[in-house]
């Protein structure tokens, strides 16, 4: 049947690598081997076992209302400034830059978590939800609101879909992004009502324009409380009248609407297809979608049983899935670091690279999120990946990036002092910023002496690290031909090692996982 | 601009337009060999550069749904003032065009082009059974099929397939990260180019003779499906990436050469759109054989507090297009260059409680160029509430009739083949018969 399990005896190290790549961000050969040794079911259990707090990196101090300066954290958000008063504009600029430095820190924190987490599925689901419930800082203009939403996604990573949709419907960042805070009785704003059905729960064509208008009425009444940073319900702003929605009538509230949406059989199919596409392959067979949707409904939208079904299935390890997924820029970057057990590079460099490749976190292109798949690859983005790959292989530009970041920080602080503004910028002494100052790629460990006796041994060693799910014979032959041009492995310098690494990762095949 | 530190221009300018030294990103030997692995990449053979003549279409996409009613404004209409209690533009501010409509005051750039006889305004453009989803409606504009159908080819992609066989991948250039769906073609064409993120594949395809090696086995059976079209066509992701790498390698050399050959004389506004149109002008001036340029301006989804942001967007648009057309005039390219603006839909006639507008339907399109017949075209949709469709303007011109005119009379292609049926072209060109018969 569609979601038949993979027979236990078919479980291979390549499949363990595939599982770790897709359910997480990959790992070193040793981590893949350890996962393989758990057996198929044991490996999936391990991924789904997410204890509270992985101890990798606590949230930034500025994002903790109990330790941060509450007035600043919860103060007025930076406005888009049309005030002509020059002094006020300057102040707004400083506040905006402070807010952006928090956002910058937030990204660095999350990327560090993805790189080092011991619960990779949790971060992978958080990234899935960020793309699914896409919300952009550029409109929200509050790093703290983006942080709260990110934590909501993390908390529900393998939890319950209904609970998450309800949480998102009251999420400050989302409701700022989709104008839910403007939605009032009498003249409802349809933006959130439309997207919640079109993009989040049902898909286009499974509701009517009338359903949108009625849902928008039901969603009225929520107001953003800037003191508490929550959405609060204001009965006088809520349209308590009768609504007609999906063929039912009643004085529906927001929760009622979410409930009625999730009653639709299409709602489970929509989520099933999204999950399958994210983890396995695009355009899944209808039978696969139906089977996974049934799993979701049976568990009343608990996500863990559905995820288990995906990772246990034979189809997840089939030819449609294996080595067919274009790595997202985040997957490409974090995956490469994890395979090589490499430290996070300077975050300014990392964030610039991700922005140029089209996946800046907290800045999706629009509410539909990133299209993914082959849309990641254009002539421009592919060339940029190669350039960034080479920069990484040779560990170039890092000191410069760090200087640039510190200079920028000093500039903001100086501007603030000149205006007599007392602002708090993120600490520079955090695990996610410290790591880049430490040792870089460790070639003595990546290519130890025992594999330097021949080019073939060195190549096999590097390929098992970088192409854990295998590669075509003719690419292997090309790599071997390339290595023939290099000096003897015993004489490889860091620069030679960088050349070899760049050659191996700047290929079409490496863009797939 | 947010995240100043991430986007400092100085950094990118340091390496020049395309001057990044790329030989170290991957050995030339491997680049060429890897790219040649793709069997089907053989069709990307270059043709001679003949960029000094031939028609050029520049598409400016206004993403998010531009409020057409506050762009070409029916300022004498009482229904308009009633529907827009806070957003209606005062009659005294409107830049009158005659015929009871006028431009938003921020569109002074468009007004001066209009006065010079270089602008055509097509009113009430839309399609039957309008869809109010950004993504679906954009897809309909990109694929040019009926609203209830899906296609995995773009209208420009079908133009490439039908009229540009054997051309370079640079027959179409998108300024941005993601290829527009309009480019999706049977034989992939069109490149994405970001001059501020300089990149060059240093070496054109070397004579390594590796192409033949590409034909054997498809190990792994890596099959995936092209997104977005709603179709089921299978595309091999690895093949796609290999082909893209080859295109990048071939075209970066070409672009690098040509962009050194010409510097625009006009001073372009320092907006994203201004910079993009400057790049387009530079490539046209340098003699790039590209027929289609694609640029985008986002932010038109003005659900709340629309007035200020919409004004800024229109000013950005009008100012950049005005300078671009002036540059085309200097280059003596006015008659072969046509610039089209469109958005996926207009906005609701009634404003909402947040001083914004929700998704709507029909809206005007603009055409600029020396070959167009200037003035107002088509019929302005009625604002009479009894004539609205679900609160939205009813379209009076199918956008595919506009495409048909561009294809038949500007790009010299057969619109009926490309659009799958004959649409009566709009008489928007000077040398076009008043009305074409089907």
PDB file of N, CA and C in Angstrom, chain A residues 188-242:
ATOM      1  N   UNK A 188     -14.437  44.433   7.986  1.00  0.00           N
ATOM      2  CA  UNK A 188     -13.402  43.419   8.228  1.00  0.00           C
ATOM      3  C   UNK A 188     -12.301  43.456   7.178  1.00  0.00           C
ATOM      4  N   UNK A 189     -11.092  43.173   7.614  1.00  0.00           N
ATOM      5  CA  UNK A 189      -9.949  43.059   6.720  1.00  0.00           C
ATOM      6  C   UNK A 189      -9.775  41.576   6.378  1.00  0.00           C
ATOM      7  N   UNK A 190      -9.767  41.271   5.091  1.00  0.00           N
ATOM      8  CA  UNK A 190      -9.828  39.863   4.676  1.00  0.00           C
ATOM      9  C   UNK A 190      -8.473  39.182   4.580  1.00  0.00           C
ATOM     10  N   UNK A 191      -7.407  39.904   4.817  1.00  0.00           N
ATOM     11  CA  UNK A 191      -6.097  39.371   4.472  1.00  0.00           C
ATOM     12  C   UNK A 191      -5.807  38.048   5.188  1.00  0.00           C
ATOM     13  N   UNK A 192      -5.929  38.042   6.513  1.00  0.00           N
ATOM     14  CA  UNK A 192      -5.620  36.804   7.241  1.00  0.00           C
ATOM     15  C   UNK A 192      -6.615  35.694   6.903  1.00  0.00           C
ATOM     16  N   UNK A 193      -7.905  36.066   6.846  1.00  0.00           N
ATOM     17  CA  UNK A 193      -8.939  35.057   6.560  1.00  0.00           C
ATOM     18  C   UNK A 193      -8.668  34.348   5.240  1.00  0.00           C
ATOM     19  N   UNK A 194      -8.191  35.114   4.254  1.00  0.00           N
ATOM     20  CA  UNK A 194      -7.903  34.508   2.958  1.00  0.00           C
ATOM     21  C   UNK A 194      -6.702  33.572   3.049  1.00  0.00           C
ATOM     22  N   UNK A 195      -5.618  34.089   3.618  1.00  0.00           N
ATOM     23  CA  UNK A 195      -4.397  33.288   3.590  1.00  0.00           C
ATOM     24  C   UNK A 195      -4.500  32.062   4.492  1.00  0.00           C
ATOM     25  N   UNK A 196      -5.239  32.148   5.574  1.00  0.00           N
ATOM     26  CA  UNK A 196      -5.316  30.988   6.464  1.00  0.00           C
ATOM     27  C   UNK A 196      -5.928  29.808   5.714  1.00  0.00           C
ATOM     28  N   UNK A 197      -6.863  30.100   4.804  1.00  0.00           N
ATOM     29  CA  UNK A 197      -7.456  28.998   4.036  1.00  0.00           C
ATOM     30  C   UNK A 197      -6.653  28.677   2.782  1.00  0.00           C
ATOM     31  N   UNK A 198      -6.235  29.728   2.068  1.00  0.00           N
ATOM     32  CA  UNK A 198      -5.551  29.475   0.800  1.00  0.00           C
ATOM     33  C   UNK A 198      -4.186  28.822   0.995  1.00  0.00           C
ATOM     34  N   UNK A 199      -3.448  29.295   1.983  1.00  0.00           N
ATOM     35  CA  UNK A 199      -2.060  28.859   2.105  1.00  0.00           C
ATOM     36  C   UNK A 199      -1.791  27.967   3.307  1.00  0.00           C
ATOM     37  N   UNK A 200      -2.526  28.170   4.400  1.00  0.00           N
ATOM     38  CA  UNK A 200      -2.152  27.492   5.634  1.00  0.00           C
ATOM     39  C   UNK A 200      -2.882  26.172   5.844  1.00  0.00           C
ATOM     40  N   UNK A 201      -4.153  26.092   5.415  1.00  0.00           N
ATOM     41  CA  UNK A 201      -4.926  24.915   5.832  1.00  0.00           C
ATOM     42  C   UNK A 201      -5.644  24.148   4.727  1.00  0.00           C
ATOM     43  N   UNK A 202      -6.062  24.808   3.629  1.00  0.00           N
ATOM     44  CA  UNK A 202      -6.918  24.101   2.678  1.00  0.00           C
ATOM     45  C   UNK A 202      -6.387  24.106   1.250  1.00  0.00           C
ATOM     46  N   UNK A 203      -5.853  25.226   0.831  1.00  0.00           N
ATOM     47  CA  UNK A 203      -5.429  25.350  -0.555  1.00  0.00           C
ATOM     48  C   UNK A 203      -6.514  26.003  -1.387  1.00  0.00           C
ATOM     49  N   UNK A 204      -6.059  26.642  -2.455  1.00  0.00           N
ATOM     50  CA  UNK A 204      -6.934  27.405  -3.309  1.00  0.00           C
ATOM     51  C   UNK A 204      -7.994  26.484  -3.923  1.00  0.00           C
ATOM     52  N   UNK A 205      -9.228  27.002  -4.009  1.00  0.00           N
ATOM     53  CA  UNK A 205     -10.282  26.224  -4.634  1.00  0.00           C
ATOM     54  C   UNK A 205     -11.108  25.399  -3.665  1.00  0.00           C
ATOM     55  N   UNK A 206     -10.793  25.460  -2.378  1.00  0.00           N
ATOM     56  CA  UNK A 206     -11.525  24.658  -1.401  1.00  0.00           C
ATOM     57  C   UNK A 206     -12.328  25.516  -0.430  1.00  0.00           C
ATOM     58  N   UNK A 207     -12.651  26.717  -0.887  1.00  0.00           N
ATOM     59  CA  UNK A 207     -13.474  27.632  -0.094  1.00  0.00           C
ATOM     60  C   UNK A 207     -14.008  28.640  -1.097  1.00  0.00           C
ATOM     61  N   UNK A 208     -14.964  29.441  -0.656  1.00  0.00           N
ATOM     62  CA  UNK A 208     -15.529  30.441  -1.555  1.00  0.00           C
ATOM     63  C   UNK A 208     -15.128  31.832  -1.070  1.00  0.00           C
ATOM     64  N   UNK A 209     -15.321  32.812  -1.945  1.00  0.00           N
ATOM     65  CA  UNK A 209     -15.066  34.197  -1.535  1.00  0.00           C
ATOM     66  C   UNK A 209     -15.989  34.562  -0.369  1.00  0.00           C
ATOM     67  N   UNK A 210     -17.190  34.003  -0.367  1.00  0.00           N
ATOM     68  CA  UNK A 210     -18.120  34.276   0.745  1.00  0.00           C
ATOM     69  C   UNK A 210     -17.559  33.704   2.048  1.00  0.00           C
ATOM     70  N   UNK A 211     -16.937  32.521   1.979  1.00  0.00           N
ATOM     71  CA  UNK A 211     -16.318  31.941   3.180  1.00  0.00           C
ATOM     72  C   UNK A 211     -15.254  32.891   3.743  1.00  0.00           C
ATOM     73  N   UNK A 212     -14.492  33.502   2.831  1.00  0.00           N
ATOM     74  CA  UNK A 212     -13.452  34.429   3.295  1.00  0.00           C
ATOM     75  C   UNK A 212     -14.075  35.606   4.022  1.00  0.00           C
ATOM     76  N   UNK A 213     -15.110  36.165   3.418  1.00  0.00           N
ATOM     77  CA  UNK A 213     -15.736  37.336   4.052  1.00  0.00           C
ATOM     78  C   UNK A 213     -16.316  36.976   5.424  1.00  0.00           C
ATOM     79  N   UNK A 214     -16.925  35.805   5.515  1.00  0.00           N
ATOM     80  CA  UNK A 214     -17.531  35.411   6.775  1.00  0.00           C
ATOM     81  C   UNK A 214     -16.460  35.091   7.824  1.00  0.00           C
ATOM     82  N   UNK A 215     -15.387  34.447   7.385  1.00  0.00           N
ATOM     83  CA  UNK A 215     -14.306  34.141   8.329  1.00  0.00           C
ATOM     84  C   UNK A 215     -13.666  35.432   8.834  1.00  0.00           C
ATOM     85  N   UNK A 216     -13.501  36.407   7.934  1.00  0.00           N
ATOM     86  CA  UNK A 216     -12.914  37.681   8.356  1.00  0.00           C
ATOM     87  C   UNK A 216     -13.770  38.308   9.456  1.00  0.00           C
ATOM     88  N   UNK A 217     -15.082  38.184   9.340  1.00  0.00           N
ATOM     89  CA  UNK A 217     -15.957  38.709  10.405  1.00  0.00           C
ATOM     90  C   UNK A 217     -15.679  37.965  11.716  1.00  0.00           C
ATOM     91  N   UNK A 218     -15.551  36.655  11.617  1.00  0.00           N
ATOM     92  CA  UNK A 218     -15.332  35.872  12.840  1.00  0.00           C
ATOM     93  C   UNK A 218     -13.977  36.195  13.474  1.00  0.00           C
ATOM     94  N   UNK A 219     -13.007  36.596  12.653  1.00  0.00           N
ATOM     95  CA  UNK A 219     -11.666  36.885  13.170  1.00  0.00           C
ATOM     96  C   UNK A 219     -11.560  38.293  13.772  1.00  0.00           C
ATOM     97  N   UNK A 220     -12.626  39.083  13.684  1.00  0.00           N
ATOM     98  CA  UNK A 220     -12.548  40.440  14.238  1.00  0.00           C
ATOM     99  C   UNK A 220     -12.454  40.393  15.757  1.00  0.00           C
ATOM    100  N   UNK A 221     -11.956  41.476  16.327  1.00  0.00           N
ATOM    101  CA  UNK A 221     -11.989  41.633  17.782  1.00  0.00           C
ATOM    102  C   UNK A 221     -10.658  41.438  18.482  1.00  0.00           C
ATOM    103  N   UNK A 222      -9.618  41.064  17.741  1.00  0.00           N
ATOM    104  CA  UNK A 222      -8.325  40.858  18.397  1.00  0.00           C
ATOM    105  C   UNK A 222      -7.507  42.142  18.295  1.00  0.00           C
ATOM    106  N   UNK A 223      -6.966  42.539  19.424  1.00  0.00           N
ATOM    107  CA  UNK A 223      -6.166  43.762  19.454  1.00  0.00           C
ATOM    108  C   UNK A 223      -4.797  43.432  20.021  1.00  0.00           C
ATOM    109  N   UNK A 224      -3.805  44.098  19.483  1.00  0.00           N
ATOM    110  CA  UNK A 224      -2.436  43.857  19.906  1.00  0.00           C
ATOM    111  C   UNK A 224      -2.157  44.663  21.177  1.00  0.00           C
ATOM    112  N   UNK A 225      -1.803  43.967  22.241  1.00  0.00           N
ATOM    113  CA  UNK A 225      -1.461  44.639  23.492  1.00  0.00           C
ATOM    114  C   UNK A 225       0.046  44.838  23.539  1.00  0.00           C
ATOM    115  N   UNK A 226       0.461  46.079  23.341  1.00  0.00           N
ATOM    116  CA  UNK A 226       1.891  46.359  23.257  1.00  0.00           C
ATOM    117  C   UNK A 226       2.591  46.236  24.612  1.00  0.00           C
ATOM    118  N   UNK A 227       1.827  46.337  25.688  1.00  0.00           N
ATOM    119  CA  UNK A 227       2.454  46.206  27.005  1.00  0.00           C
ATOM    120  C   UNK A 227       2.833  44.751  27.283  1.00  0.00           C
ATOM    121  N   UNK A 228       1.954  43.843  26.883  1.00  0.00           N
ATOM    122  CA  UNK A 228       2.176  42.424  27.186  1.00  0.00           C
ATOM    123  C   UNK A 228       2.669  41.625  25.981  1.00  0.00           C
ATOM    124  N   UNK A 229       2.638  42.289  24.840  1.00  0.00           N
ATOM    125  CA  UNK A 229       3.034  41.627  23.610  1.00  0.00           C
ATOM    126  C   UNK A 229       2.191  40.389  23.320  1.00  0.00           C
ATOM    127  N   UNK A 230       0.907  40.530  23.530  1.00  0.00           N
ATOM    128  CA  UNK A 230       0.002  39.435  23.191  1.00  0.00           C
ATOM    129  C   UNK A 230      -1.164  40.019  22.413  1.00  0.00           C
ATOM    130  N   UNK A 231      -1.924  39.130  21.811  1.00  0.00           N
ATOM    131  CA  UNK A 231      -3.180  39.560  21.218  1.00  0.00           C
ATOM    132  C   UNK A 231      -4.246  39.389  22.287  1.00  0.00           C
ATOM    133  N   UNK A 232      -5.070  40.404  22.461  1.00  0.00           N
ATOM    134  CA  UNK A 232      -6.145  40.257  23.443  1.00  0.00           C
ATOM    135  C   UNK A 232      -7.485  40.468  22.757  1.00  0.00           C
ATOM    136  N   UNK A 233      -8.462  39.776  23.290  1.00  0.00           N
ATOM    137  CA  UNK A 233      -9.783  39.805  22.681  1.00  0.00           C
ATOM    138  C   UNK A 233     -10.575  40.975  23.256  1.00  0.00           C
ATOM    139  N   UNK A 234     -11.114  41.822  22.378  1.00  0.00           N
ATOM    140  CA  UNK A 234     -11.904  42.970  22.803  1.00  0.00           C
ATOM    141  C   UNK A 234     -13.324  42.768  22.276  1.00  0.00           C
ATOM    142  N   UNK A 235     -14.234  42.331  23.160  1.00  0.00           N
ATOM    143  CA  UNK A 235     -15.569  41.954  22.677  1.00  0.00           C
ATOM    144  C   UNK A 235     -16.253  43.052  21.850  1.00  0.00           C
ATOM    145  N   UNK A 236     -16.025  44.316  22.211  1.00  0.00           N
ATOM    146  CA  UNK A 236     -16.741  45.367  21.489  1.00  0.00           C
ATOM    147  C   UNK A 236     -16.259  45.501  20.040  1.00  0.00           C
ATOM    148  N   UNK A 237     -15.082  44.987  19.755  1.00  0.00           N
ATOM    149  CA  UNK A 237     -14.572  45.055  18.377  1.00  0.00           C
ATOM    150  C   UNK A 237     -14.914  43.800  17.580  1.00  0.00           C
ATOM    151  N   UNK A 238     -15.490  42.822  18.256  1.00  0.00           N
ATOM    152  CA  UNK A 238     -15.787  41.552  17.590  1.00  0.00           C
ATOM    153  C   UNK A 238     -17.188  41.572  16.981  1.00  0.00           C
ATOM    154  N   UNK A 239     -17.296  41.074  15.797  1.00  0.00           N
ATOM    155  CA  UNK A 239     -18.588  40.936  15.129  1.00  0.00           C
ATOM    156  C   UNK A 239     -19.218  39.624  15.613  1.00  0.00           C
ATOM    157  N   UNK A 240     -20.151  39.748  16.563  1.00  0.00           N
ATOM    158  CA  UNK A 240     -20.712  38.553  17.186  1.00  0.00           C
ATOM    159  C   UNK A 240     -21.931  38.024  16.439  1.00  0.00           C
ATOM    160  N   UNK A 241     -22.222  38.615  15.302  1.00  0.00           N
ATOM    161  CA  UNK A 241     -23.410  38.204  14.554  1.00  0.00           C
ATOM    162  C   UNK A 241     -23.288  36.805  13.966  1.00  0.00           C
ATOM    163  N   UNK A 242     -24.392  36.341  13.405  1.00  0.00           N
ATOM    164  CA  UNK A 242     -24.391  35.018  12.786  1.00  0.00           C
ATOM    165  C   UNK A 242     -23.608  35.037  11.483  1.00  0.00           C
TER     166      UNK A 242
END
